[in-house]
Amino acid sequence: MTVLNTLTFTKYTVPNNADPVTKRRNKLLEKIDEQILLATDDTYTPTKRVRTTDADGNTRTIDKPKRVKRWWSTQTDGKVLLTVRYGARAIEFQKGKDAIEVESVEALPAMLRTVRQAVVEGELDELLAKYAQYGRAVKKR
C-alpha cells in the first residue's frame, strides 16, 4: 500500500470537444486541406472506407475512391475563381460575392493556405454559424 499512498487521485472528466464553433472550424479545415492536396498533387485520389460483403458472406473494409469536387474553375481569361464551400453551399464573403479571384492555378495553393489561416484565426466563425443553420428546421413545442 505504500506505492498507492504516493499517488494523487482525482475524478476523471471527459474533455469537452463539443464546442460547436470548434467543430465547424475543424470541418472546414479538413475540407480546405483536401482542396490543397487536390491543387498540389495531380496523383492524389481521396478515399473513403467502405464495408463490403463478398460472395461467401465475409464482411471486410476496403478503401474506395470518393468523388470530391474542386472548389475552383479556370475562366477564359486565365484567371481562377475559388469558392469556399461549407457543406453544399459556397460561402458568400460579401453581399453577392462568393468567389475569390486568383491569378493562376499555380497561385491556388497559397490562396487556400491563406483562407485556411483565416479559418484558424476565427475570421469566418460568424459566416460558418450562419451556414450551419441552413436547412435546419426549428422545432416548436
Short mmCIF file of N, CA and C in Angstrom, two decimals:
data_model
loop_
_atom_site.label_atom_id
_atom_site.label_comp_id
_atom_site.label_asym_id
_atom_site.label_seq_id
_atom_site.Cartn_x
_atom_site.Cartn_y
_atom_site.Cartn_z
N MET A 1 0.81 -1.21 0.00
CA MET A 1 0.00 0.00 0.00
C MET A 1 0.85 1.27 0.00
N THR A 2 2.10 1.17 0.19
CA THR A 2 2.91 2.37 0.24
C THR A 2 3.04 3.04 -1.12
N VAL A 3 2.99 2.26 -2.21
CA VAL A 3 3.07 2.85 -3.54
C VAL A 3 1.79 3.63 -3.84
N LEU A 4 0.65 3.09 -3.48
CA LEU A 4 -0.61 3.79 -3.72
C LEU A 4 -0.72 5.07 -2.89
N ASN A 5 -0.11 5.09 -1.75
CA ASN A 5 -0.14 6.28 -0.91
C ASN A 5 0.65 7.43 -1.53
N THR A 6 1.56 7.14 -2.43
CA THR A 6 2.35 8.20 -3.06
C THR A 6 1.64 8.82 -4.25
N LEU A 7 0.56 8.21 -4.71
CA LEU A 7 -0.17 8.70 -5.89
C LEU A 7 -1.23 9.72 -5.50
N THR A 8 -1.51 10.63 -6.39
CA THR A 8 -2.57 11.60 -6.19
C THR A 8 -3.76 11.19 -7.04
N PHE A 9 -4.90 10.95 -6.44
CA PHE A 9 -6.09 10.52 -7.14
C PHE A 9 -7.03 11.69 -7.36
N THR A 10 -7.77 11.63 -8.49
CA THR A 10 -8.73 12.67 -8.82
C THR A 10 -9.86 12.05 -9.62
N LYS A 11 -10.92 12.79 -9.80
CA LYS A 11 -12.06 12.30 -10.58
C LYS A 11 -11.79 12.57 -12.06
N TYR A 12 -12.08 11.58 -12.89
CA TYR A 12 -11.87 11.72 -14.33
C TYR A 12 -13.04 12.48 -14.95
N THR A 13 -12.73 13.48 -15.77
CA THR A 13 -13.75 14.20 -16.52
C THR A 13 -13.43 14.09 -18.01
N VAL A 14 -14.45 13.90 -18.79
CA VAL A 14 -14.28 13.77 -20.24
C VAL A 14 -13.99 15.15 -20.81
N PRO A 15 -12.97 15.28 -21.68
CA PRO A 15 -12.69 16.59 -22.27
C PRO A 15 -13.85 17.03 -23.15
N ASN A 16 -14.18 18.30 -23.07
CA ASN A 16 -15.32 18.83 -23.80
C ASN A 16 -14.87 19.35 -25.16
N ASN A 17 -14.97 18.49 -26.18
CA ASN A 17 -14.65 18.89 -27.54
C ASN A 17 -15.92 19.18 -28.32
N ALA A 18 -17.02 19.35 -27.63
CA ALA A 18 -18.31 19.52 -28.28
C ALA A 18 -18.63 20.98 -28.57
N ASP A 19 -17.66 21.86 -28.48
CA ASP A 19 -17.88 23.26 -28.79
C ASP A 19 -18.28 23.38 -30.26
N PRO A 20 -19.46 23.93 -30.57
CA PRO A 20 -19.90 23.98 -31.97
C PRO A 20 -19.01 24.83 -32.87
N VAL A 21 -18.42 25.88 -32.33
CA VAL A 21 -17.53 26.73 -33.13
C VAL A 21 -16.30 25.93 -33.55
N THR A 22 -15.73 25.18 -32.62
CA THR A 22 -14.56 24.36 -32.92
C THR A 22 -14.89 23.27 -33.92
N LYS A 23 -16.05 22.67 -33.79
CA LYS A 23 -16.46 21.62 -34.73
C LYS A 23 -16.59 22.18 -36.14
N ARG A 24 -17.20 23.36 -36.27
CA ARG A 24 -17.36 23.95 -37.60
C ARG A 24 -16.02 24.31 -38.20
N ARG A 25 -15.13 24.87 -37.39
CA ARG A 25 -13.79 25.20 -37.89
C ARG A 25 -13.07 23.95 -38.37
N ASN A 26 -13.08 22.90 -37.55
CA ASN A 26 -12.37 21.67 -37.91
C ASN A 26 -12.94 21.03 -39.16
N LYS A 27 -14.27 21.10 -39.32
CA LYS A 27 -14.90 20.54 -40.51
C LYS A 27 -14.42 21.28 -41.76
N LEU A 28 -14.38 22.60 -41.69
CA LEU A 28 -13.94 23.39 -42.84
C LEU A 28 -12.44 23.21 -43.08
N LEU A 29 -11.66 23.11 -42.02
CA LEU A 29 -10.22 22.93 -42.17
C LEU A 29 -9.89 21.60 -42.87
N GLU A 30 -10.64 20.55 -42.56
CA GLU A 30 -10.42 19.26 -43.23
C GLU A 30 -10.68 19.38 -44.72
N LYS A 31 -11.74 20.08 -45.08
CA LYS A 31 -12.08 20.25 -46.49
C LYS A 31 -11.06 21.13 -47.22
N ILE A 32 -10.58 22.16 -46.55
CA ILE A 32 -9.56 23.02 -47.17
C ILE A 32 -8.27 22.24 -47.38
N ASP A 33 -7.87 21.42 -46.40
CA ASP A 33 -6.67 20.60 -46.57
C ASP A 33 -6.81 19.65 -47.74
N GLU A 34 -8.00 19.11 -47.93
CA GLU A 34 -8.25 18.21 -49.06
C GLU A 34 -8.13 18.97 -50.38
N GLN A 35 -8.63 20.20 -50.43
CA GLN A 35 -8.52 21.01 -51.64
C GLN A 35 -7.07 21.39 -51.93
N ILE A 36 -6.28 21.64 -50.88
CA ILE A 36 -4.86 21.94 -51.07
C ILE A 36 -4.16 20.73 -51.69
N LEU A 37 -4.48 19.54 -51.21
CA LEU A 37 -3.90 18.33 -51.80
C LEU A 37 -4.32 18.16 -53.25
N LEU A 38 -5.59 18.45 -53.56
CA LEU A 38 -6.06 18.36 -54.95
C LEU A 38 -5.31 19.34 -55.85
N ALA A 39 -5.02 20.53 -55.32
CA ALA A 39 -4.37 21.56 -56.12
C ALA A 39 -2.87 21.30 -56.31
N THR A 40 -2.23 20.67 -55.33
CA THR A 40 -0.78 20.50 -55.40
C THR A 40 -0.34 19.15 -55.96
N ASP A 41 -1.13 18.11 -55.78
CA ASP A 41 -0.71 16.77 -56.18
C ASP A 41 -1.68 16.22 -57.23
N ASP A 42 -1.19 16.03 -58.45
CA ASP A 42 -2.03 15.52 -59.53
C ASP A 42 -2.42 14.06 -59.33
N THR A 43 -1.65 13.32 -58.57
CA THR A 43 -1.92 11.90 -58.38
C THR A 43 -2.79 11.63 -57.15
N TYR A 44 -3.17 12.67 -56.41
CA TYR A 44 -3.95 12.48 -55.19
C TYR A 44 -5.36 12.04 -55.53
N THR A 45 -5.80 10.94 -54.92
CA THR A 45 -7.17 10.49 -55.05
C THR A 45 -7.70 10.23 -53.65
N PRO A 46 -8.66 11.03 -53.20
CA PRO A 46 -9.21 10.83 -51.86
C PRO A 46 -9.99 9.52 -51.79
N THR A 47 -9.92 8.87 -50.64
CA THR A 47 -10.60 7.60 -50.46
C THR A 47 -11.48 7.64 -49.23
N LYS A 48 -12.41 6.71 -49.20
CA LYS A 48 -13.25 6.54 -48.02
C LYS A 48 -13.29 5.05 -47.70
N ARG A 49 -13.51 4.74 -46.44
CA ARG A 49 -13.58 3.34 -46.02
C ARG A 49 -15.02 2.85 -46.17
N VAL A 50 -15.15 1.71 -46.85
CA VAL A 50 -16.47 1.13 -47.12
C VAL A 50 -16.45 -0.32 -46.68
N ARG A 51 -17.52 -0.75 -46.04
CA ARG A 51 -17.66 -2.15 -45.67
C ARG A 51 -18.36 -2.86 -46.81
N THR A 52 -17.81 -3.98 -47.22
CA THR A 52 -18.37 -4.74 -48.33
C THR A 52 -18.44 -6.22 -47.95
N THR A 53 -19.38 -6.91 -48.56
CA THR A 53 -19.56 -8.33 -48.32
C THR A 53 -19.27 -9.08 -49.61
N ASP A 54 -18.43 -10.11 -49.53
CA ASP A 54 -18.10 -10.87 -50.73
C ASP A 54 -19.13 -11.99 -50.93
N ALA A 55 -18.91 -12.84 -51.93
CA ALA A 55 -19.86 -13.90 -52.28
C ALA A 55 -20.01 -14.93 -51.17
N ASP A 56 -18.97 -15.12 -50.36
CA ASP A 56 -19.02 -16.09 -49.27
C ASP A 56 -19.71 -15.55 -48.02
N GLY A 57 -20.05 -14.27 -48.01
CA GLY A 57 -20.71 -13.65 -46.87
C GLY A 57 -19.75 -13.03 -45.88
N ASN A 58 -18.47 -12.94 -46.23
CA ASN A 58 -17.48 -12.32 -45.36
C ASN A 58 -17.51 -10.81 -45.54
N THR A 59 -17.53 -10.10 -44.42
CA THR A 59 -17.53 -8.64 -44.46
C THR A 59 -16.11 -8.15 -44.25
N ARG A 60 -15.71 -7.20 -45.08
CA ARG A 60 -14.39 -6.61 -44.93
C ARG A 60 -14.46 -5.13 -45.25
N THR A 61 -13.46 -4.40 -44.80
CA THR A 61 -13.39 -2.96 -45.03
C THR A 61 -12.35 -2.68 -46.10
N ILE A 62 -12.75 -1.89 -47.11
CA ILE A 62 -11.83 -1.54 -48.18
C ILE A 62 -11.81 -0.03 -48.35
N ASP A 63 -10.75 0.48 -48.95
CA ASP A 63 -10.65 1.89 -49.30
C ASP A 63 -11.16 2.06 -50.71
N LYS A 64 -12.15 2.94 -50.88
CA LYS A 64 -12.77 3.17 -52.18
C LYS A 64 -12.59 4.64 -52.54
N PRO A 65 -12.25 4.95 -53.79
CA PRO A 65 -12.11 6.37 -54.17
C PRO A 65 -13.43 7.11 -53.98
N LYS A 66 -13.35 8.32 -53.46
CA LYS A 66 -14.55 9.11 -53.31
C LYS A 66 -14.49 10.32 -54.23
N ARG A 67 -15.64 10.80 -54.60
CA ARG A 67 -15.74 11.93 -55.51
C ARG A 67 -15.64 13.23 -54.72
N VAL A 68 -14.69 14.05 -55.08
CA VAL A 68 -14.52 15.35 -54.43
C VAL A 68 -14.52 16.40 -55.52
N LYS A 69 -15.39 17.39 -55.38
CA LYS A 69 -15.46 18.46 -56.36
C LYS A 69 -14.39 19.51 -56.05
N ARG A 70 -13.77 19.98 -57.10
CA ARG A 70 -12.82 21.08 -56.93
C ARG A 70 -13.59 22.36 -56.63
N TRP A 71 -13.02 23.21 -55.81
CA TRP A 71 -13.66 24.46 -55.45
C TRP A 71 -13.30 25.58 -56.41
N TRP A 72 -12.51 25.32 -57.43
CA TRP A 72 -12.06 26.38 -58.33
C TRP A 72 -12.39 26.02 -59.77
N SER A 73 -12.46 27.07 -60.59
CA SER A 73 -12.63 26.88 -62.02
C SER A 73 -11.80 27.94 -62.74
N THR A 74 -11.28 27.56 -63.90
CA THR A 74 -10.45 28.47 -64.69
C THR A 74 -11.34 29.18 -65.70
N GLN A 75 -11.23 30.50 -65.75
CA GLN A 75 -12.02 31.31 -66.67
C GLN A 75 -11.30 31.40 -68.01
N THR A 76 -11.97 31.97 -69.01
CA THR A 76 -11.39 32.07 -70.35
C THR A 76 -10.19 33.00 -70.39
N ASP A 77 -10.14 33.99 -69.50
CA ASP A 77 -9.01 34.93 -69.49
C ASP A 77 -7.82 34.42 -68.67
N GLY A 78 -7.88 33.20 -68.17
CA GLY A 78 -6.78 32.62 -67.42
C GLY A 78 -6.88 32.79 -65.92
N LYS A 79 -7.77 33.63 -65.45
CA LYS A 79 -7.96 33.82 -64.02
C LYS A 79 -8.67 32.59 -63.44
N VAL A 80 -8.48 32.38 -62.18
CA VAL A 80 -9.09 31.26 -61.48
C VAL A 80 -10.03 31.81 -60.42
N LEU A 81 -11.25 31.30 -60.38
CA LEU A 81 -12.21 31.69 -59.35
C LEU A 81 -12.31 30.57 -58.34
N LEU A 82 -12.07 30.91 -57.08
CA LEU A 82 -12.07 29.95 -55.98
C LEU A 82 -13.27 30.23 -55.09
N THR A 83 -14.09 29.22 -54.88
CA THR A 83 -15.17 29.33 -53.91
C THR A 83 -14.81 28.49 -52.70
N VAL A 84 -15.22 28.93 -51.53
CA VAL A 84 -15.02 28.16 -50.31
C VAL A 84 -16.39 27.63 -49.92
N ARG A 85 -16.47 26.33 -49.82
CA ARG A 85 -17.76 25.71 -49.58
C ARG A 85 -17.87 25.18 -48.15
N TYR A 86 -19.04 25.38 -47.57
CA TYR A 86 -19.36 24.77 -46.28
C TYR A 86 -20.58 23.91 -46.53
N GLY A 87 -20.38 22.61 -46.52
CA GLY A 87 -21.45 21.72 -46.94
C GLY A 87 -21.57 21.81 -48.45
N ALA A 88 -22.77 22.04 -48.93
CA ALA A 88 -23.00 22.12 -50.38
C ALA A 88 -23.04 23.55 -50.88
N ARG A 89 -22.96 24.52 -49.99
CA ARG A 89 -23.11 25.92 -50.39
C ARG A 89 -21.79 26.67 -50.36
N ALA A 90 -21.64 27.56 -51.31
CA ALA A 90 -20.47 28.44 -51.34
C ALA A 90 -20.68 29.57 -50.34
N ILE A 91 -19.66 29.87 -49.56
CA ILE A 91 -19.74 30.93 -48.56
C ILE A 91 -19.71 32.28 -49.28
N GLU A 92 -20.66 33.13 -48.93
CA GLU A 92 -20.73 34.47 -49.50
C GLU A 92 -19.99 35.41 -48.55
N PHE A 93 -18.79 35.85 -48.97
CA PHE A 93 -17.95 36.68 -48.12
C PHE A 93 -18.48 38.10 -48.01
N GLN A 94 -18.91 38.66 -49.12
CA GLN A 94 -19.55 39.97 -49.16
C GLN A 94 -20.85 39.81 -49.92
N LYS A 95 -21.70 40.80 -49.84
CA LYS A 95 -23.01 40.74 -50.49
C LYS A 95 -22.84 40.48 -51.99
N GLY A 96 -23.32 39.33 -52.46
CA GLY A 96 -23.26 38.98 -53.86
C GLY A 96 -21.90 38.49 -54.34
N LYS A 97 -20.93 38.31 -53.45
CA LYS A 97 -19.59 37.88 -53.84
C LYS A 97 -19.23 36.61 -53.08
N ASP A 98 -19.20 35.51 -53.81
CA ASP A 98 -18.92 34.23 -53.18
C ASP A 98 -17.69 33.55 -53.77
N ALA A 99 -16.85 34.28 -54.50
CA ALA A 99 -15.64 33.70 -55.08
C ALA A 99 -14.45 34.62 -54.84
N ILE A 100 -13.28 34.00 -54.81
CA ILE A 100 -12.02 34.72 -54.66
C ILE A 100 -11.29 34.61 -55.98
N GLU A 101 -10.83 35.74 -56.51
CA GLU A 101 -10.11 35.74 -57.78
C GLU A 101 -8.64 35.47 -57.53
N VAL A 102 -8.11 34.47 -58.24
CA VAL A 102 -6.70 34.08 -58.12
C VAL A 102 -6.08 34.25 -59.50
N GLU A 103 -4.82 34.67 -59.54
CA GLU A 103 -4.16 34.96 -60.82
C GLU A 103 -4.00 33.72 -61.69
N SER A 104 -3.59 32.60 -61.09
CA SER A 104 -3.35 31.39 -61.87
C SER A 104 -3.54 30.17 -61.00
N VAL A 105 -3.50 29.01 -61.62
CA VAL A 105 -3.63 27.75 -60.88
C VAL A 105 -2.43 27.54 -59.96
N GLU A 106 -1.26 28.05 -60.36
CA GLU A 106 -0.06 27.89 -59.54
C GLU A 106 -0.18 28.67 -58.22
N ALA A 107 -0.93 29.76 -58.22
CA ALA A 107 -1.11 30.56 -57.01
C ALA A 107 -2.24 30.04 -56.13
N LEU A 108 -2.94 29.03 -56.60
CA LEU A 108 -4.09 28.50 -55.87
C LEU A 108 -3.74 27.90 -54.50
N PRO A 109 -2.71 27.05 -54.37
CA PRO A 109 -2.39 26.51 -53.04
C PRO A 109 -2.07 27.59 -52.00
N ALA A 110 -1.37 28.64 -52.42
CA ALA A 110 -1.06 29.73 -51.49
C ALA A 110 -2.34 30.44 -51.03
N MET A 111 -3.28 30.62 -51.94
CA MET A 111 -4.55 31.26 -51.57
C MET A 111 -5.35 30.36 -50.63
N LEU A 112 -5.35 29.07 -50.88
CA LEU A 112 -6.05 28.14 -49.99
C LEU A 112 -5.42 28.14 -48.60
N ARG A 113 -4.10 28.25 -48.53
CA ARG A 113 -3.44 28.34 -47.23
C ARG A 113 -3.79 29.64 -46.51
N THR A 114 -3.96 30.72 -47.27
CA THR A 114 -4.37 32.00 -46.67
C THR A 114 -5.78 31.88 -46.09
N VAL A 115 -6.68 31.25 -46.82
CA VAL A 115 -8.05 31.04 -46.33
C VAL A 115 -8.02 30.13 -45.12
N ARG A 116 -7.16 29.12 -45.14
CA ARG A 116 -7.06 28.20 -44.01
C ARG A 116 -6.61 28.96 -42.76
N GLN A 117 -5.65 29.87 -42.92
CA GLN A 117 -5.17 30.67 -41.79
C GLN A 117 -6.29 31.54 -41.24
N ALA A 118 -7.12 32.09 -42.11
CA ALA A 118 -8.25 32.91 -41.66
C ALA A 118 -9.24 32.06 -40.85
N VAL A 119 -9.43 30.81 -41.25
CA VAL A 119 -10.34 29.93 -40.50
C VAL A 119 -9.74 29.61 -39.14
N VAL A 120 -8.45 29.33 -39.09
CA VAL A 120 -7.79 29.01 -37.83
C VAL A 120 -7.89 30.18 -36.86
N GLU A 121 -7.75 31.41 -37.38
CA GLU A 121 -7.81 32.59 -36.52
C GLU A 121 -9.24 33.00 -36.17
N GLY A 122 -10.24 32.31 -36.72
CA GLY A 122 -11.62 32.56 -36.35
C GLY A 122 -12.30 33.68 -37.12
N GLU A 123 -11.74 34.09 -38.24
CA GLU A 123 -12.33 35.19 -39.01
C GLU A 123 -13.63 34.79 -39.71
N LEU A 124 -13.85 33.50 -39.90
CA LEU A 124 -15.06 33.06 -40.60
C LEU A 124 -16.11 32.46 -39.67
N ASP A 125 -15.94 32.61 -38.37
CA ASP A 125 -16.85 31.98 -37.43
C ASP A 125 -18.29 32.44 -37.59
N GLU A 126 -18.52 33.73 -37.81
CA GLU A 126 -19.89 34.23 -37.97
C GLU A 126 -20.53 33.67 -39.23
N LEU A 127 -19.76 33.63 -40.32
CA LEU A 127 -20.29 33.07 -41.56
C LEU A 127 -20.59 31.58 -41.42
N LEU A 128 -19.70 30.86 -40.76
CA LEU A 128 -19.92 29.42 -40.57
C LEU A 128 -21.15 29.16 -39.72
N ALA A 129 -21.39 29.98 -38.72
CA ALA A 129 -22.58 29.82 -37.89
C ALA A 129 -23.84 30.02 -38.72
N LYS A 130 -23.79 30.99 -39.63
CA LYS A 130 -24.95 31.24 -40.50
C LYS A 130 -25.20 30.06 -41.43
N TYR A 131 -24.14 29.54 -42.03
CA TYR A 131 -24.29 28.43 -42.97
C TYR A 131 -24.58 27.11 -42.28
N ALA A 132 -24.21 26.97 -41.02
CA ALA A 132 -24.51 25.75 -40.27
C ALA A 132 -26.00 25.66 -39.96
N GLN A 133 -26.67 26.80 -39.87
CA GLN A 133 -28.10 26.81 -39.58
C GLN A 133 -28.95 26.56 -40.81
N TYR A 134 -28.35 26.65 -42.01
CA TYR A 134 -29.10 26.47 -43.25
C TYR A 134 -29.68 25.06 -43.31
N GLY A 135 -30.95 24.97 -43.58
CA GLY A 135 -31.60 23.68 -43.76
C GLY A 135 -32.10 23.03 -42.49
N ARG A 136 -31.86 23.63 -41.34
CA ARG A 136 -32.35 23.05 -40.10
C ARG A 136 -33.71 23.63 -39.77
N ALA A 137 -34.63 22.76 -39.51
CA ALA A 137 -35.98 23.20 -39.16
C ALA A 137 -36.03 23.53 -37.67
N VAL A 138 -36.72 24.58 -37.33
CA VAL A 138 -36.88 24.98 -35.94
C VAL A 138 -38.07 24.24 -35.39
N LYS A 139 -37.85 23.51 -34.30
CA LYS A 139 -38.92 22.72 -33.70
C LYS A 139 -39.63 23.56 -32.66
N LYS A 140 -40.96 23.63 -32.78
CA LYS A 140 -41.76 24.36 -31.80
C LYS A 140 -42.56 23.35 -31.01
N ARG A 141 -42.62 23.56 -29.72
CA ARG A 141 -43.38 22.62 -28.86
C ARG A 141 -44.46 23.35 -28.13
#
